[in-house]
Amino acid sequence: MIDYKYYTEEVPKNMRITQVSGIILDEKKRVMIYQEKKGNYRIPGGHPEKNETLEETLKREVLEEVNVTIENISYLGFQEVIGDTKDSYAQVRMLATIKSIGEERPDPAEQETYKRILIPLEELNDYLNWGSVGDEMTEQALNKIKGVE
């Protein structure tokens, strides 16, 4: 059985990071998500490349998947995935704002053009269906926004 736990601390040094994804906000504090052909909704992100920082990974993945450039990137936390492999691993979550939105185009990795939509941040987990981990991540993002404003 796979278990997920959400943490707001930095990822432990010895834990492998397999994914960096972001809650990407527009000026109205709406989140950009995309829909795969299968119908699932996702926040943009993906695997870090060798020697790439978390910020560099997020910028590259958001550009590849939804053709959006981002700025004001900050760390939210990580989801620990337990029971999927011998050792648990981390999936990092970041927060950023949209700098510019390009035309929809195919993701170079999947050759799929995703449907992008903007939704209220409060509704994010209604689309993602990540359970309590999604609720914790959304709550943390909302609190961080309130603290910044």
PDB file of C-alpha atoms in Angstrom:
ATOM      1  CA  MET A   1       0.000   0.000   0.000  1.00  0.00           C
ATOM      2  CA  ILE A   2       1.291   3.460  -0.877  1.00  0.00           C
ATOM      3  CA  ASP A   3       1.056   6.180   1.754  1.00  0.00           C
ATOM      4  CA  TYR A   4       1.557   9.935   1.331  1.00  0.00           C
ATOM      5  CA  LYS A   5       2.597  12.463   3.961  1.00  0.00           C
ATOM      6  CA  TYR A   6       2.970  16.204   3.461  1.00  0.00           C
ATOM      7  CA  TYR A   7       5.731  18.267   5.082  1.00  0.00           C
ATOM      8  CA  THR A   8       6.512  21.988   4.986  1.00  0.00           C
ATOM      9  CA  GLU A   9      10.182  21.528   5.912  1.00  0.00           C
ATOM     10  CA  GLU A  10      12.996  21.194   3.402  1.00  0.00           C
ATOM     11  CA  VAL A  11      13.494  17.755   1.877  1.00  0.00           C
ATOM     12  CA  PRO A  12      15.968  15.707   3.960  1.00  0.00           C
ATOM     13  CA  LYS A  13      19.422  15.594   2.320  1.00  0.00           C
ATOM     14  CA  ASN A  14      19.350  11.821   1.896  1.00  0.00           C
ATOM     15  CA  MET A  15      15.875  11.695   0.291  1.00  0.00           C
ATOM     16  CA  ARG A  16      15.567  11.356  -3.462  1.00  0.00           C
ATOM     17  CA  ILE A  17      13.441  14.008  -5.248  1.00  0.00           C
ATOM     18  CA  THR A  18      11.487  12.539  -8.164  1.00  0.00           C
ATOM     19  CA  GLN A  19       9.204  15.463  -8.998  1.00  0.00           C
ATOM     20  CA  VAL A  20       8.913  19.238  -8.711  1.00  0.00           C
ATOM     21  CA  SER A  21       5.413  20.649  -9.313  1.00  0.00           C
ATOM     22  CA  GLY A  22       3.915  24.063  -8.807  1.00  0.00           C
ATOM     23  CA  ILE A  23       0.806  25.933  -7.869  1.00  0.00           C
ATOM     24  CA  ILE A  24       1.017  28.587 -10.561  1.00  0.00           C
ATOM     25  CA  LEU A  25      -1.107  31.692  -9.928  1.00  0.00           C
ATOM     26  CA  ASP A  26      -2.366  34.467 -12.175  1.00  0.00           C
ATOM     27  CA  GLU A  27      -2.957  38.069 -11.019  1.00  0.00           C
ATOM     28  CA  LYS A  28      -6.426  37.098  -9.717  1.00  0.00           C
ATOM     29  CA  LYS A  29      -4.905  34.296  -7.592  1.00  0.00           C
ATOM     30  CA  ARG A  30      -6.364  31.588  -9.812  1.00  0.00           C
ATOM     31  CA  VAL A  31      -4.351  28.401 -10.339  1.00  0.00           C
ATOM     32  CA  MET A  32      -3.379  27.153 -13.787  1.00  0.00           C
ATOM     33  CA  ILE A  33      -3.977  23.441 -14.109  1.00  0.00           C
ATOM     34  CA  TYR A  34      -4.146  21.271 -17.192  1.00  0.00           C
ATOM     35  CA  GLN A  35      -6.197  18.308 -18.286  1.00  0.00           C
ATOM     36  CA  GLU A  36      -4.678  15.194 -19.803  1.00  0.00           C
ATOM     37  CA  LYS A  37      -6.406  13.263 -22.593  1.00  0.00           C
ATOM     38  CA  LYS A  38      -7.424  10.668 -19.990  1.00  0.00           C
ATOM     39  CA  GLY A  39      -9.366  13.433 -18.235  1.00  0.00           C
ATOM     40  CA  ASN A  40      -7.134  13.762 -15.167  1.00  0.00           C
ATOM     41  CA  TYR A  41      -6.239  17.251 -13.969  1.00  0.00           C
ATOM     42  CA  ARG A  42      -2.662  18.084 -12.983  1.00  0.00           C
ATOM     43  CA  ILE A  43      -0.539  20.953 -11.759  1.00  0.00           C
ATOM     44  CA  PRO A  44       2.492  21.439 -14.013  1.00  0.00           C
ATOM     45  CA  GLY A  45       5.778  19.848 -13.025  1.00  0.00           C
ATOM     46  CA  GLY A  46       8.087  16.939 -13.589  1.00  0.00           C
ATOM     47  CA  HIS A  47      11.399  15.222 -12.960  1.00  0.00           C
ATOM     48  CA  PRO A  48      14.494  17.235 -12.100  1.00  0.00           C
ATOM     49  CA  GLU A  49      17.392  16.867 -14.489  1.00  0.00           C
ATOM     50  CA  LYS A  50      20.955  16.354 -13.268  1.00  0.00           C
ATOM     51  CA  ASN A  51      22.390  19.428 -11.464  1.00  0.00           C
ATOM     52  CA  GLU A  52      19.114  21.342 -11.877  1.00  0.00           C
ATOM     53  CA  THR A  53      17.759  23.381  -8.950  1.00  0.00           C
ATOM     54  CA  LEU A  54      14.135  23.060  -7.836  1.00  0.00           C
ATOM     55  CA  GLU A  55      13.395  26.480  -9.368  1.00  0.00           C
ATOM     56  CA  GLU A  56      15.053  25.562 -12.678  1.00  0.00           C
ATOM     57  CA  THR A  57      13.081  22.310 -12.831  1.00  0.00           C
ATOM     58  CA  LEU A  58       9.792  24.078 -12.194  1.00  0.00           C
ATOM     59  CA  LYS A  59      10.483  26.808 -14.769  1.00  0.00           C
ATOM     60  CA  ARG A  60      11.419  24.244 -17.434  1.00  0.00           C
ATOM     61  CA  GLU A  61       8.522  21.905 -16.732  1.00  0.00           C
ATOM     62  CA  VAL A  62       5.883  24.668 -16.634  1.00  0.00           C
ATOM     63  CA  LEU A  63       7.183  26.020 -19.943  1.00  0.00           C
ATOM     64  CA  GLU A  64       7.208  22.543 -21.533  1.00  0.00           C
ATOM     65  CA  GLU A  65       3.801  21.402 -20.273  1.00  0.00           C
ATOM     66  CA  VAL A  66       1.646  24.548 -20.453  1.00  0.00           C
ATOM     67  CA  ASN A  67       3.882  27.121 -22.259  1.00  0.00           C
ATOM     68  CA  VAL A  68       3.833  29.547 -19.347  1.00  0.00           C
ATOM     69  CA  THR A  69       6.783  31.513 -17.961  1.00  0.00           C
ATOM     70  CA  ILE A  70       6.805  32.010 -14.200  1.00  0.00           C
ATOM     71  CA  GLU A  71       8.397  34.219 -11.561  1.00  0.00           C
ATOM     72  CA  ASN A  72       8.298  34.783  -7.775  1.00  0.00           C
ATOM     73  CA  ILE A  73       8.979  31.116  -7.098  1.00  0.00           C
ATOM     74  CA  SER A  74       8.909  29.931  -3.501  1.00  0.00           C
ATOM     75  CA  TYR A  75       9.068  26.579  -1.763  1.00  0.00           C
ATOM     76  CA  LEU A  76       5.894  25.163  -0.210  1.00  0.00           C
ATOM     77  CA  GLY A  77       6.857  21.700   0.949  1.00  0.00           C
ATOM     78  CA  PHE A  78       7.057  18.109  -0.177  1.00  0.00           C
ATOM     79  CA  GLN A  79       4.960  15.010  -0.322  1.00  0.00           C
ATOM     80  CA  GLU A  80       6.737  11.904   0.922  1.00  0.00           C
ATOM     81  CA  VAL A  81       5.735   8.784  -1.010  1.00  0.00           C
ATOM     82  CA  ILE A  82       6.061   5.672   1.162  1.00  0.00           C
ATOM     83  CA  GLY A  83       5.690   2.057   0.036  1.00  0.00           C
ATOM     84  CA  ASP A  84       6.049   2.600  -3.716  1.00  0.00           C
ATOM     85  CA  THR A  85       9.743   1.653  -3.730  1.00  0.00           C
ATOM     86  CA  LYS A  86      12.214   0.317  -1.147  1.00  0.00           C
ATOM     87  CA  ASP A  87      13.053   3.834   0.056  1.00  0.00           C
ATOM     88  CA  SER A  88      10.552   6.650   0.335  1.00  0.00           C
ATOM     89  CA  TYR A  89      11.021   9.634  -1.963  1.00  0.00           C
ATOM     90  CA  ALA A  90       9.935  13.264  -2.212  1.00  0.00           C
ATOM     91  CA  GLN A  91       7.679  15.114  -4.610  1.00  0.00           C
ATOM     92  CA  VAL A  92       8.335  18.829  -4.102  1.00  0.00           C
ATOM     93  CA  ARG A  93       5.602  21.477  -4.272  1.00  0.00           C
ATOM     94  CA  MET A  94       6.347  25.104  -5.144  1.00  0.00           C
ATOM     95  CA  LEU A  95       4.338  28.327  -5.501  1.00  0.00           C
ATOM     96  CA  ALA A  96       4.874  30.809  -8.355  1.00  0.00           C
ATOM     97  CA  THR A  97       3.148  33.528 -10.345  1.00  0.00           C
ATOM     98  CA  ILE A  98       2.523  33.673 -14.062  1.00  0.00           C
ATOM     99  CA  LYS A  99       4.768  36.075 -15.961  1.00  0.00           C
ATOM    100  CA  SER A 100       3.424  35.313 -19.438  1.00  0.00           C
ATOM    101  CA  ILE A 101       1.182  32.781 -21.166  1.00  0.00           C
ATOM    102  CA  GLY A 102       2.057  31.491 -24.627  1.00  0.00           C
ATOM    103  CA  GLU A 103      -0.137  29.642 -27.082  1.00  0.00           C
ATOM    104  CA  GLU A 104      -1.034  26.052 -26.300  1.00  0.00           C
ATOM    105  CA  ARG A 105       1.497  23.692 -27.856  1.00  0.00           C
ATOM    106  CA  PRO A 106       2.503  20.040 -27.467  1.00  0.00           C
ATOM    107  CA  ASP A 107       4.551  18.990 -24.440  1.00  0.00           C
ATOM    108  CA  PRO A 108       7.890  17.847 -25.948  1.00  0.00           C
ATOM    109  CA  ALA A 109       8.048  14.807 -23.658  1.00  0.00           C
ATOM    110  CA  GLU A 110       4.519  13.495 -24.302  1.00  0.00           C
ATOM    111  CA  GLN A 111       3.689  15.142 -27.651  1.00  0.00           C
ATOM    112  CA  GLU A 112       0.314  15.979 -26.149  1.00  0.00           C
ATOM    113  CA  THR A 113      -1.277  19.439 -26.094  1.00  0.00           C
ATOM    114  CA  TYR A 114      -3.001  19.874 -22.761  1.00  0.00           C
ATOM    115  CA  LYS A 115      -6.141  21.869 -22.129  1.00  0.00           C
ATOM    116  CA  ARG A 116      -5.223  24.644 -19.661  1.00  0.00           C
ATOM    117  CA  ILE A 117      -7.729  26.128 -17.257  1.00  0.00           C
ATOM    118  CA  LEU A 118      -7.607  28.671 -14.448  1.00  0.00           C
ATOM    119  CA  ILE A 119      -9.513  27.810 -11.285  1.00  0.00           C
ATOM    120  CA  PRO A 120      -9.869  29.350  -7.813  1.00  0.00           C
ATOM    121  CA  LEU A 121      -7.113  28.097  -5.511  1.00  0.00           C
ATOM    122  CA  GLU A 122      -9.740  26.983  -2.982  1.00  0.00           C
ATOM    123  CA  GLU A 123     -11.071  24.497  -5.570  1.00  0.00           C
ATOM    124  CA  LEU A 124      -7.706  22.953  -6.482  1.00  0.00           C
ATOM    125  CA  ASN A 125      -8.155  19.677  -4.626  1.00  0.00           C
ATOM    126  CA  ASP A 126     -11.654  19.269  -6.104  1.00  0.00           C
ATOM    127  CA  TYR A 127      -9.852  18.830  -9.450  1.00  0.00           C
ATOM    128  CA  LEU A 128      -6.741  16.967  -8.270  1.00  0.00           C
ATOM    129  CA  ASN A 129      -8.437  14.586  -5.800  1.00  0.00           C
ATOM    130  CA  TRP A 130      -5.275  14.284  -3.687  1.00  0.00           C
ATOM    131  CA  GLY A 131      -7.161  13.788  -0.435  1.00  0.00           C
ATOM    132  CA  SER A 132      -5.734  15.170   2.797  1.00  0.00           C
ATOM    133  CA  VAL A 133      -2.316  15.836   1.216  1.00  0.00           C
ATOM    134  CA  GLY A 134      -3.970  18.037  -1.419  1.00  0.00           C
ATOM    135  CA  ASP A 135      -5.950  19.833   1.269  1.00  0.00           C
ATOM    136  CA  GLU A 136      -2.770  20.500   3.286  1.00  0.00           C
ATOM    137  CA  MET A 137      -0.900  21.788   0.216  1.00  0.00           C
ATOM    138  CA  THR A 138      -3.785  24.079  -0.777  1.00  0.00           C
ATOM    139  CA  GLU A 139      -4.167  25.393   2.765  1.00  0.00           C
ATOM    140  CA  GLN A 140      -0.456  26.130   2.968  1.00  0.00           C
ATOM    141  CA  ALA A 141      -0.525  27.982  -0.373  1.00  0.00           C
ATOM    142  CA  LEU A 142      -3.527  30.054   0.758  1.00  0.00           C
ATOM    143  CA  ASN A 143      -1.770  30.963   4.012  1.00  0.00           C
ATOM    144  CA  LYS A 144       1.436  31.894   2.201  1.00  0.00           C
ATOM    145  CA  ILE A 145      -0.500  34.182  -0.168  1.00  0.00           C
ATOM    146  CA  LYS A 146      -2.303  35.849   2.727  1.00  0.00           C
ATOM    147  CA  GLY A 147       1.023  36.414   4.478  1.00  0.00           C
ATOM    148  CA  VAL A 148       2.560  38.008   1.392  1.00  0.00           C
ATOM    149  CA  GLU A 149      -0.295  40.367   0.612  1.00  0.00           C
TER     150      GLU A 149
END
